Structures are given as C-alpha cells and as structure tokens.
Amino acid sequence: QVQLVESGGGLVQPGGSLRLSCAASLSIFDINLLAWYRQAPGKERELVATINRYGGTTYTDSVKGRFTISRDNAKNTVYLQMNSLKPEDTAVYYCNANILRYGVKWGVGTLVTVSS
C-alpha cells in the first residue's frame, strides 16, 4: 500500500526553524503533486505549499519568504523547511500526494507548536 510518513514536528520558539519531512513508499516520480497542508485548532485545513513533478512550487501568501518546499528524489521524500516561525504557524501539518493511477493520499500529520 502507498504510505506517506511525516516527521520533524515539535515545539519551537517564535523565530525558530523546523524542517518537516514526508517519506513516500513509492518513487516521487509517480506523484503528480506533493503538498503540505496545515490545520490549526478551530480552523479549516489550508494549503501551505506544493511542488509538482517538474519542481515547480507554490506557497500560500502567509508563508512566502519563510517556508521552502523541496524534494529529494533519491530518498522519495518531500521537505518543508520552516524559518522565522510565528505562533500563528502552530498547526498539525499534513503531507498530501496526488499519485499517478492511484489518487490522493494523506499522511497522518505532525504537530508543530510555535510558542515561548
């Protein structure tokens, strides 16, 4: 079965950095689009960043200049480097993949807490 496994969440102070990882149990060349979503308490899940099969990226306005999505093809892993973290970045972060001839797969999420 296809699996997405997130890691790297935790507690960080405002202004700090974290790098989230999402390891896929298949080649990321079989994935049309990889994305990071997040959901804060009491809020709707929102799209944070995407990277397509050609390496093109998109970001939601609130994280532009602070977050970077990237991938390591050899490791079948997508990353979200998060810098200059703010309390409003606190959320459960979910990896999402649109997989060729499979459909959409979600990871179970990893919690990021930005607090003093």
N, CA, C and O atoms as a MOPAC input file, in Angstrom:
PM7 MOZYME 1SCF
protein

 N      0.83000 1    -1.17600 1     0.00000 1
 C      0.00000 1     0.00000 1     0.00000 1
 C      0.87800 1     1.24300 1     0.00000 1
 O      2.02700 1     1.21800 1     0.43900 1
 N      0.31000 1     2.31500 1    -0.49800 1
 C      1.00800 1     3.58600 1    -0.52600 1
 C      0.91200 1     4.22800 1     0.84400 1
 O     -0.16000 1     4.27900 1     1.44700 1
 N      2.04900 1     4.71900 1     1.33200 1
 C      2.09200 1     5.37800 1     2.62700 1
 C      2.88600 1     6.66400 1     2.54100 1
 O      3.87400 1     6.75900 1     1.81300 1
 N      2.43500 1     7.65400 1     3.29600 1
 C      3.16100 1     8.89200 1     3.49900 1
 C      3.41300 1     9.02800 1     4.98900 1
 O      2.47800 1     8.95800 1     5.78700 1
 N      4.66400 1     9.22200 1     5.36900 1
 C      5.03300 1     9.28900 1     6.76900 1
 C      5.71300 1    10.61700 1     7.04200 1
 O      6.81000 1    10.87800 1     6.54800 1
 N      5.05100 1    11.46200 1     7.83800 1
 C      5.60800 1    12.75500 1     8.20300 1
 C      6.46600 1    12.63900 1     9.45000 1
 O      6.25500 1    11.76600 1    10.29200 1
 N      7.43600 1    13.53300 1     9.55200 1
 C      8.25500 1    13.63300 1    10.74600 1
 C      8.82600 1    15.03900 1    10.82900 1
 O      8.79300 1    15.79400 1     9.85700 1
 N      9.34700 1    15.38100 1    11.99400 1
 C     10.03300 1    16.64700 1    12.16400 1
 C      9.27700 1    17.69500 1    12.95400 1
 O      9.82700 1    18.75500 1    13.25400 1
 N      8.03300 1    17.42100 1    13.29700 1
 C      7.28100 1    18.37100 1    14.09200 1
 C      7.79300 1    18.43400 1    15.51800 1
 O      8.56800 1    17.58500 1    15.96000 1
 N      7.34400 1    19.45800 1    16.22500 1
 C      7.75300 1    19.63000 1    17.60300 1
 C      7.46800 1    21.02400 1    18.09500 1
 O      6.73200 1    21.79000 1    17.47300 1
 N      8.06700 1    21.33600 1    19.22500 1
 C      7.91600 1    22.64400 1    19.85100 1
 C      9.10800 1    23.51700 1    19.50000 1
 O     10.25800 1    23.09900 1    19.63200 1
 N      8.82700 1    24.72400 1    19.05500 1
 C      9.88000 1    25.65200 1    18.68900 1
 C      9.47300 1    27.05500 1    19.12900 1
 O      8.28800 1    27.38800 1    19.14900 1
 N     10.45300 1    27.86500 1    19.47800 1
 C     10.18300 1    29.24300 1    19.87400 1
 C      9.92200 1    30.12500 1    18.66200 1
 O     10.40800 1    29.83400 1    17.56900 1
 N      9.16400 1    31.19700 1    18.84300 1
 C      8.99500 1    32.14600 1    17.73800 1
 C     10.34100 1    32.59500 1    17.18500 1
 O     11.27500 1    32.87800 1    17.93500 1
 N     10.42100 1    32.65400 1    15.87100 1
 C     11.66600 1    32.99100 1    15.20600 1
 C     12.54500 1    31.80700 1    14.89600 1
 O     13.53200 1    31.93600 1    14.17100 1
 N     12.20300 1    30.65900 1    15.43200 1
 C     12.98400 1    29.46300 1    15.21100 1
 C     12.65200 1    28.77300 1    13.90600 1
 O     11.85700 1    29.26300 1    13.10300 1
 N     13.27900 1    27.62400 1    13.71200 1
 C     13.12900 1    26.87600 1    12.46700 1
 C     12.86800 1    25.40600 1    12.73600 1
 O     13.30100 1    24.85000 1    13.74600 1
 N     12.15300 1    24.79400 1    11.81500 1
 C     11.94300 1    23.35700 1    11.79800 1
 C     11.95800 1    22.88900 1    10.35900 1
 O     11.63800 1    23.64900 1     9.44500 1
 N     12.32700 1    21.64400 1    10.16200 1
 C     12.20600 1    21.03000 1     8.85100 1
 C     11.34300 1    19.79400 1     8.96300 1
 O     11.67500 1    18.85200 1     9.68300 1
 N     10.23800 1    19.80300 1     8.24800 1
 C      9.36000 1    18.65800 1     8.18800 1
 C      9.74900 1    17.76700 1     7.01800 1
 O     10.17100 1    18.24800 1     5.96600 1
 N      9.60300 1    16.47400 1     7.21300 1
 C      9.88000 1    15.50800 1     6.16900 1
 C      8.65300 1    14.65600 1     5.91700 1
 O      7.87700 1    14.38200 1     6.83200 1
 N      8.48200 1    14.24400 1     4.68900 1
 C      7.41700 1    13.32500 1     4.31700 1
 C      8.02200 1    12.28100 1     3.40200 1
 O      8.38400 1    12.57000 1     2.26200 1
 N      8.12700 1    11.07200 1     3.90900 1
 C      8.69200 1     9.97100 1     3.14300 1
 C      7.57400 1     9.17700 1     2.48600 1
 O      6.62900 1     8.75000 1     3.15000 1
 N      7.68700 1     8.98400 1     1.19400 1
 C      6.70000 1     8.23500 1     0.43500 1
 C      7.19400 1     6.82400 1     0.16300 1
 O      8.38400 1     6.60300 1    -0.05900 1
 N      6.27000 1     5.87300 1     0.18000 1
 C      6.62000 1     4.47800 1    -0.05600 1
 C      6.61000 1     4.12800 1    -1.54000 1
 O      6.37700 1     2.97800 1    -1.91100 1
 N      6.85800 1     5.10400 1    -2.36800 1
 C      6.95700 1     4.91800 1    -3.80400 1
 C      7.80300 1     6.03900 1    -4.35500 1
 O      8.04800 1     7.03400 1    -3.67300 1
 N      8.24600 1     5.88700 1    -5.57900 1
 C      9.03500 1     6.93300 1    -6.20700 1
 C      8.20400 1     8.19700 1    -6.35900 1
 O      7.04300 1     8.14700 1    -6.76500 1
 N      8.80600 1     9.32100 1    -6.03000 1
 C      8.07700 1    10.57400 1    -6.18700 1
 C      7.91500 1    10.93400 1    -7.65700 1
 O      7.19100 1    11.87400 1    -7.98400 1
 N      8.56800 1    10.21200 1    -8.53600 1
 C      8.31600 1    10.39100 1    -9.96000 1
 C      6.94000 1     9.87500 1   -10.35900 1
 O      6.43400 1    10.21600 1   -11.42700 1
 N      6.33500 1     9.05800 1    -9.50900 1
 C      4.98300 1     8.56900 1    -9.73200 1
 C      3.93200 1     9.48600 1    -9.12500 1
 O      2.74700 1     9.15300 1    -9.11600 1
 N      4.35500 1    10.62900 1    -8.62100 1
 C      3.46300 1    11.56300 1    -7.96200 1
 C      3.35800 1    12.83300 1    -8.79400 1
 O      4.36800 1    13.46300 1    -9.10900 1
 N      2.14900 1    13.20100 1    -9.14200 1
 C      1.94100 1    14.42500 1    -9.90900 1
 C      2.24000 1    15.66500 1    -9.08200 1
 O      2.86500 1    16.60900 1    -9.56600 1
 N      1.79100 1    15.65800 1    -7.83600 1
 C      1.89900 1    16.83500 1    -6.99700 1
 C      2.05800 1    16.42000 1    -5.54500 1
 O      1.32500 1    15.56600 1    -5.04700 1
 N      3.01400 1    17.02900 1    -4.87700 1
 C      3.19000 1    16.87900 1    -3.44000 1
 C      2.84000 1    18.19300 1    -2.77300 1
 O      3.14800 1    19.26700 1    -3.28900 1
 N      2.20100 1    18.10100 1    -1.63200 1
 C      1.75600 1    19.30800 1    -0.96400 1
 C      1.84900 1    19.16000 1     0.54000 1
 O      1.78800 1    18.05600 1     1.08200 1
 N      1.99800 1    20.29500 1     1.20200 1
 C      1.86000 1    20.39300 1     2.63800 1
 C      0.62400 1    21.21800 1     2.94500 1
 O      0.44900 1    22.32100 1     2.42700 1
 N     -0.22100 1    20.67000 1     3.78900 1
 C     -1.36600 1    21.37300 1     4.33500 1
 C     -1.15500 1    21.54900 1     5.83000 1
 O     -0.30600 1    20.89000 1     6.43100 1
 N     -1.93000 1    22.43600 1     6.41500 1
 C     -1.91300 1    22.54900 1     7.86600 1
 C     -3.31200 1    22.87900 1     8.36300 1
 O     -4.12800 1    23.46500 1     7.65100 1
 N     -3.56100 1    22.48600 1     9.59800 1
 C     -4.83300 1    22.77000 1    10.23000 1
 C     -4.58400 1    23.18900 1    11.67000 1
 O     -4.09800 1    22.40900 1    12.48800 1
 N     -4.92600 1    24.43100 1    11.96000 1
 C     -4.82000 1    24.95900 1    13.30000 1
 C     -6.10700 1    24.66900 1    14.06100 1
 O     -7.15400 1    24.46700 1    13.44500 1
 N     -6.04600 1    24.64400 1    15.38500 1
 C     -7.25700 1    24.38100 1    16.16900 1
 C     -8.38800 1    25.34300 1    15.82200 1
 O     -8.19700 1    26.55900 1    15.80100 1
 N     -9.55800 1    24.79100 1    15.55100 1
 C    -10.71800 1    25.60400 1    15.23900 1
 C    -10.73500 1    26.22100 1    13.86300 1
 O    -11.62400 1    27.01600 1    13.56000 1
 N     -9.78700 1    25.88400 1    13.02700 1
 C     -9.70300 1    26.45800 1    11.69300 1
 C     -9.77800 1    25.38100 1    10.62600 1
 O     -9.55800 1    24.19900 1    10.89000 1
 N    -10.09100 1    25.81500 1     9.41900 1
 C    -10.12800 1    24.90100 1     8.28600 1
 C     -8.71500 1    24.51600 1     7.87400 1
 O     -7.76400 1    25.27300 1     8.07100 1
 N     -8.59800 1    23.34100 1     7.30800 1
 C     -7.32500 1    22.91700 1     6.75800 1
 C     -6.98200 1    23.79200 1     5.55400 1
 O     -7.82800 1    24.04300 1     4.69600 1
 N     -5.73600 1    24.25200 1     5.50000 1
 C     -5.32300 1    25.13300 1     4.42300 1
 C     -4.09200 1    24.59400 1     3.71500 1
 O     -3.24800 1    23.92500 1     4.31200 1
 N     -4.01400 1    24.89600 1     2.45100 1
 C     -2.86000 1    24.52500 1     1.64900 1
 C     -1.70800 1    25.46800 1     1.95400 1
 O     -1.87600 1    26.68700 1     1.93300 1
 N     -0.54300 1    24.91000 1     2.23800 1
 C      0.62900 1    25.70000 1     2.58300 1
 C      1.58100 1    25.83400 1     1.40700 1
 O      2.00500 1    26.94000 1     1.07200 1
 N      1.91800 1    24.71900 1     0.78200 1
 C      2.90600 1    24.73000 1    -0.28800 1
 C      2.72600 1    23.50600 1    -1.15900 1
 O      2.23500 1    22.47500 1    -0.69800 1
 N      3.12100 1    23.61500 1    -2.41500 1
 C      3.08700 1    22.48700 1    -3.34400 1
 C      4.38000 1    22.43500 1    -4.13200 1
 O      5.07000 1    23.44100 1    -4.30200 1
 N      4.69300 1    21.24200 1    -4.60800 1
 C      5.77300 1    21.05900 1    -5.56000 1
 C      5.31200 1    20.02900 1    -6.57800 1
 O      4.86000 1    18.94400 1    -6.21200 1
 N      5.42600 1    20.37100 1    -7.85200 1
 C      4.95700 1    19.46000 1    -8.87900 1
 C      6.07800 1    18.56100 1    -9.38300 1
 O      7.21500 1    18.64700 1    -8.91900 1
 N      5.74500 1    17.70000 1   -10.33300 1
 C      6.70200 1    16.70900 1   -10.80200 1
 C      7.86500 1    17.32500 1   -11.55800 1
 O      8.86400 1    16.65300 1   -11.81100 1
 N      7.74800 1    18.57900 1   -11.91600 1
 C      8.81500 1    19.27900 1   -12.61400 1
 C      9.63700 1    20.16800 1   -11.69500 1
 O     10.58600 1    20.81700 1   -12.13600 1
 N      9.27500 1    20.19700 1   -10.42000 1
 C      9.99000 1    21.00600 1    -9.46300 1
 C      9.40300 1    22.37700 1    -9.22200 1
 O      9.92400 1    23.13800 1    -8.40700 1
 N      8.33400 1    22.70500 1    -9.91000 1
 C      7.69100 1    23.98100 1    -9.70200 1
 C      6.98500 1    24.03700 1    -8.36000 1
 O      6.41300 1    23.04100 1    -7.91600 1
 N      7.02000 1    25.18800 1    -7.71400 1
 C      6.47800 1    25.31900 1    -6.36900 1
 C      5.46900 1    26.44600 1    -6.27200 1
 O      5.50300 1    27.40200 1    -7.04800 1
 N      4.57400 1    26.31900 1    -5.30900 1
 C      3.65400 1    27.38600 1    -4.93700 1
 C      3.60900 1    27.47700 1    -3.42600 1
 O      3.89900 1    26.50800 1    -2.72400 1
 N      3.23800 1    28.66800 1    -2.92400 1
 C      3.13500 1    28.90500 1    -1.49800 1
 C      1.93400 1    29.78200 1    -1.20900 1
 O      1.57700 1    30.65200 1    -2.00300 1
 N      1.32200 1    29.54700 1    -0.07700 1
 C      0.31500 1    30.47400 1     0.38400 1
 C      1.01000 1    31.75200 1     0.84900 1
 O      2.14900 1    31.71500 1     1.31500 1
 N      0.31800 1    32.87900 1     0.72000 1
 C      0.94100 1    34.17500 1     0.96600 1
 C      1.55900 1    34.29200 1     2.35300 1
 O      2.60500 1    34.92100 1     2.51100 1
 N      0.93700 1    33.70600 1     3.33800 1
 C      1.38600 1    33.88000 1     4.71100 1
 C      2.73900 1    33.23900 1     5.00800 1
 O      3.35800 1    33.55600 1     6.02300 1
 N      3.20600 1    32.34600 1     4.14500 1
 C      4.48500 1    31.68000 1     4.39400 1
 C      5.54900 1    32.02900 1     3.36600 1
 O      6.68700 1    31.57400 1     3.48000 1
 N      5.20200 1    32.82200 1     2.37400 1
 C      6.17200 1    33.18300 1     1.34500 1
 C      7.36300 1    33.90500 1     1.96000 1
 O      7.20800 1    34.81200 1     2.77800 1
 N      8.54300 1    33.48800 1     1.55300 1
 C      9.76500 1    34.06500 1     2.08900 1
 C     10.25200 1    33.41700 1     3.35900 1
 O     11.38100 1    33.66000 1     3.78700 1
 N      9.41400 1    32.58800 1     3.97500 1
 C      9.79600 1    31.91400 1     5.21500 1
 C      9.88500 1    30.40000 1     5.06200 1
 O     10.75200 1    29.76400 1     5.66100 1
 N      8.99800 1    29.82600 1     4.26900 1
 C      8.95300 1    28.37500 1     4.08900 1
 C      9.47600 1    28.00600 1     2.70600 1
 O      9.31700 1    28.76000 1     1.74700 1
 N     10.09700 1    26.84200 1     2.61800 1
 C     10.56500 1    26.32400 1     1.34600 1
 C     10.20500 1    24.85200 1     1.23300 1
 O     10.55300 1    24.05100 1     2.10100 1
 N      9.51200 1    24.50100 1     0.16800 1
 C      9.21900 1    23.10000 1    -0.10300 1
 C     10.25400 1    22.57800 1    -1.09500 1
 O     10.61500 1    23.26900 1    -2.04800 1
 N     10.72000 1    21.38000 1    -0.86800 1
 C     11.70800 1    20.76900 1    -1.74300 1
 C     11.53400 1    19.26200 1    -1.71200 1
 O     10.75600 1    18.73200 1    -0.91900 1
 N     12.25600 1    18.58300 1    -2.57000 1
 C     12.18400 1    17.12900 1    -2.57200 1
 C     13.54300 1    16.53300 1    -2.86200 1
 O     14.38900 1    17.14400 1    -3.51400 1
 N     13.73000 1    15.32600 1    -2.36500 1
 C     14.91600 1    14.53600 1    -2.63100 1
 C     14.44700 1    13.30200 1    -3.37700 1
 O     13.87100 1    12.39000 1    -2.78400 1
 N     14.69200 1    13.27600 1    -4.66300 1
 C     14.18200 1    12.19400 1    -5.48900 1
 C     14.75100 1    10.83300 1    -5.08300 1
 O     14.03900 1     9.82900 1    -5.10300 1
 N     16.02900 1    10.80200 1    -4.71700 1
 C     16.66000 1     9.54400 1    -4.34600 1
 C     16.07000 1     8.95600 1    -3.07700 1
 O     16.03400 1     7.73700 1    -2.90900 1
 N     15.60700 1     9.81900 1    -2.18300 1
 C     15.04100 1     9.37000 1    -0.91200 1
 C     13.51900 1     9.29800 1    -0.93300 1
 O     12.90500 1     8.93000 1     0.06800 1
 N     12.90800 1     9.64200 1    -2.05100 1
 C     11.44400 1     9.66000 1    -2.17100 1
 C     10.81500 1    10.47800 1    -1.04400 1
 O      9.84000 1    10.05700 1    -0.42000 1
 N     11.38200 1    11.63000 1    -0.80000 1
 C     10.99600 1    12.43900 1     0.34100 1
 C     10.78100 1    13.88900 1    -0.06500 1
 O     11.53900 1    14.44700 1    -0.85900 1
 N      9.74200 1    14.48400 1     0.48900 1
 C      9.48700 1    15.90100 1     0.32800 1
 C      9.70000 1    16.58000 1     1.67600 1
 O      9.39400 1    16.01000 1     2.72300 1
 N     10.22700 1    17.80400 1     1.64000 1
 C     10.54100 1    18.54000 1     2.85200 1
 C      9.79700 1    19.86400 1     2.87000 1
 O      9.43400 1    20.41700 1     1.83200 1
 N      9.58500 1    20.35000 1     4.07100 1
 C      9.12600 1    21.71500 1     4.26300 1
 C     10.04500 1    22.36600 1     5.28000 1
 O      9.95200 1    22.09800 1     6.47800 1
 N     10.93200 1    23.22100 1     4.79700 1
 C     11.80100 1    23.98300 1     5.67400 1
 C     11.04400 1    25.21900 1     6.13200 1
 O     10.59600 1    26.01800 1     5.31000 1
 N     10.90200 1    25.37600 1     7.43000 1
 C     10.12900 1    26.46000 1     8.00200 1
 C     11.05500 1    27.33200 1     8.83900 1
 O     11.59100 1    26.88500 1     9.85300 1
 N     11.23800 1    28.55700 1     8.42000 1
 C     12.07400 1    29.51400 1     9.12000 1
 C     11.22900 1    30.67100 1     9.63900 1
 O     10.09300 1    30.87300 1     9.21000 1
 N     11.79700 1    31.41400 1    10.55800 1
 C     11.11800 1    32.58800 1    11.13000 1
 C      9.70800 1    32.24800 1    11.58000 1
 O      8.75400 1    32.96100 1    11.26900 1
 N      9.59000 1    31.16600 1    12.30600 1
 C      8.27600 1    30.67100 1    12.68600 1
 C      7.55700 1    31.63500 1    13.61700 1
 O      8.16500 1    32.29100 1    14.46300 1
 N      6.25000 1    31.69800 1    13.43500 1
 C      5.37800 1    32.56500 1    14.20400 1
 C      4.35600 1    31.71700 1    14.95200 1
 O      4.06000 1    30.59800 1    14.53400 1
 N      3.81700 1    32.23100 1    16.04700 1
 C      2.78800 1    31.47500 1    16.76700 1
 C      1.62800 1    31.05700 1    15.87200 1
 O      1.06600 1    29.97900 1    16.06500 1
 N      1.26000 1    31.88100 1    14.90500 1
 C      0.16500 1    31.54300 1    14.01800 1
 C      0.48400 1    30.40100 1    13.06200 1
 O     -0.40300 1    29.92200 1    12.35600 1
 N      1.73800 1    29.95800 1    13.03000 1
 C      2.09600 1    28.77600 1    12.25800 1
 C      1.76900 1    27.48500 1    12.99600 1
 O      1.86200 1    26.40100 1    12.42000 1
 N      1.38900 1    27.59200 1    14.25700 1
 C      1.04600 1    26.41600 1    15.03700 1
 C     -0.11500 1    25.67200 1    14.38900 1
 O     -1.17600 1    26.24700 1    14.14600 1
 N      0.09600 1    24.39900 1    14.11400 1
 C     -0.91500 1    23.59800 1    13.43900 1
 C     -0.41300 1    22.16500 1    13.32900 1
 O      0.76100 1    21.87600 1    13.55800 1
 N     -1.32700 1    21.28700 1    12.97400 1
 C     -0.93500 1    19.96600 1    12.50800 1
 C     -0.65600 1    20.08300 1    11.02100 1
 O     -1.49700 1    20.55900 1    10.25900 1
 N      0.51200 1    19.65300 1    10.61500 1
 C      0.92600 1    19.72500 1     9.22700 1
 C      0.78500 1    18.35100 1     8.58500 1
 O      1.23500 1    17.34400 1     9.13200 1
 N      0.15600 1    18.33000 1     7.42100 1
 C     -0.13300 1    17.09200 1     6.72200 1
 C      0.54400 1    17.06100 1     5.36200 1
 O      0.49800 1    18.03700 1     4.61300 1
 N      1.15800 1    15.95800 1     5.05500 1
 C      1.66500 1    15.69900 1     3.72100 1
 C      0.53600 1    15.15700 1     2.86400 1
 O     -0.29400 1    14.37700 1     3.33000 1
 N      0.51300 1    15.57400 1     1.61300 1
 C     -0.52300 1    15.15500 1     0.68400 1
 C      0.11300 1    14.87000 1    -0.66800 1
 O      1.00700 1    15.59400 1    -1.10700 1
 N     -0.34600 1    13.82200 1    -1.31700 1
 C      0.19800 1    13.46200 1    -2.61800 1
 C     -0.90500 1    13.09000 1    -3.57700 1
 O     -1.82900 1    12.35600 1    -3.22800 1
 N     -0.80400 1    13.59900 1    -4.78500 1
 C     -1.64400 1    13.16000 1    -5.89300 1
 C     -0.80600 1    12.19200 1    -6.71000 1
 O      0.16600 1    12.58400 1    -7.35500 1
 N     -1.19000 1    10.93300 1    -6.67600 1
 C     -0.36800 1     9.85000 1    -7.19400 1
 C     -0.93500 1     9.33300 1    -8.50000 1
 O     -2.13800 1     9.10300 1    -8.62700 1
 N     -0.05400 1     9.15600 1    -9.46600 1
 C     -0.46400 1     8.64300 1   -10.76300 1
 C     -1.17300 1     7.30800 1   -10.63000 1
 O     -0.68000 1     6.39300 1    -9.97000 1
 N     -2.31500 1     7.20700 1   -11.25200 1
 C     -3.10300 1     5.97000 1   -11.29900 1
 C     -3.44100 1     5.43100 1    -9.91600 1
 O     -3.63300 1     4.22700 1    -9.74700 1
 N     -3.51500 1     6.30300 1    -8.94200 1
 C     -3.86600 1     5.90300 1    -7.59000 1
 C     -4.88000 1     6.85300 1    -6.98600 1
 O     -5.93000 1     6.42300 1    -6.50900 1
 N     -4.57800 1     8.11900 1    -7.00300 1
 C     -5.43900 1     9.12500 1    -6.41800 1
 C     -4.71100 1     9.91700 1    -5.35200 1
 O     -3.49100 1    10.07200 1    -5.39600 1
 N     -5.47400 1    10.41300 1    -4.39900 1
 C     -4.94900 1    11.27600 1    -3.35500 1
 C     -4.67000 1    10.46900 1    -2.09700 1
 O     -5.48000 1     9.64200 1    -1.68100 1
 N     -3.51400 1    10.72100 1    -1.50000 1
 C     -3.12300 1    10.07600 1    -0.24700 1
 C     -2.70800 1    11.13500 1     0.75600 1
 O     -2.00000 1    12.08500 1     0.42000 1
 N     -3.15500 1    10.96300 1     1.98800 1
 C     -2.79300 1    11.84500 1     3.08300 1
 C     -1.91500 1    11.12700 1     4.09300 1
 O     -2.09300 1     9.93800 1     4.35600 1
 N     -0.96000 1    11.86700 1     4.65600 1
 C     -0.26700 1    11.39500 1     5.83600 1
 C     -1.12700 1    11.64100 1     7.06500 1
 O     -2.18300 1    12.26700 1     6.97200 1
 N     -0.68400 1    11.15600 1     8.20600 1
 C     -1.46200 1    11.29700 1     9.43900 1
 C     -1.18900 1    12.60700 1    10.15500 1
 O     -1.90100 1    12.94900 1    11.09900 1
 N     -0.18800 1    13.33800 1     9.73300 1
 C      0.07900 1    14.64400 1    10.28900 1
 C      1.16700 1    14.64600 1    11.34400 1
 O      1.42900 1    13.63600 1    11.99700 1
 N      1.79300 1    15.80200 1    11.49600 1
 C      2.77800 1    16.02900 1    12.54000 1
 C      2.52800 1    17.41100 1    13.13700 1
 O      2.28700 1    18.37300 1    12.40700 1
 N      2.58600 1    17.50500 1    14.44500 1
 C      2.22200 1    18.73500 1    15.13700 1
 C      3.41000 1    19.67200 1    15.24800 1
 O      4.49300 1    19.28500 1    15.68600 1
 N      3.18300 1    20.90800 1    14.84200 1
 C      4.14700 1    21.98600 1    15.01800 1
 C      3.55200 1    23.00100 1    15.98200 1
 O      2.47200 1    23.54300 1    15.74200 1
 N      4.25800 1    23.25100 1    17.06500 1
 C      3.81600 1    24.22900 1    18.05600 1
 C      4.87200 1    25.31400 1    18.17000 1
 O      6.02600 1    25.03500 1    18.49500 1
 N      4.47800 1    26.54700 1    17.90300 1
 C      5.37900 1    27.69300 1    17.98300 1
 C      4.95200 1    28.52100 1    19.18600 1
 O      3.90700 1    29.17100 1    19.17000 1
 N      5.76100 1    28.48900 1    20.21300 1
 C      5.38700 1    29.13000 1    21.46500 1
 C      6.62300 1    29.37800 1    22.30700 1
 O      7.61000 1    28.64700 1    22.22200 1
 N      6.55300 1    30.43200 1    23.12900 1
 C      7.60600 1    30.68500 1    24.09400 1
 C      7.42400 1    29.84600 1    25.34900 1
 O      8.23100 1    29.93700 1    26.27400 1

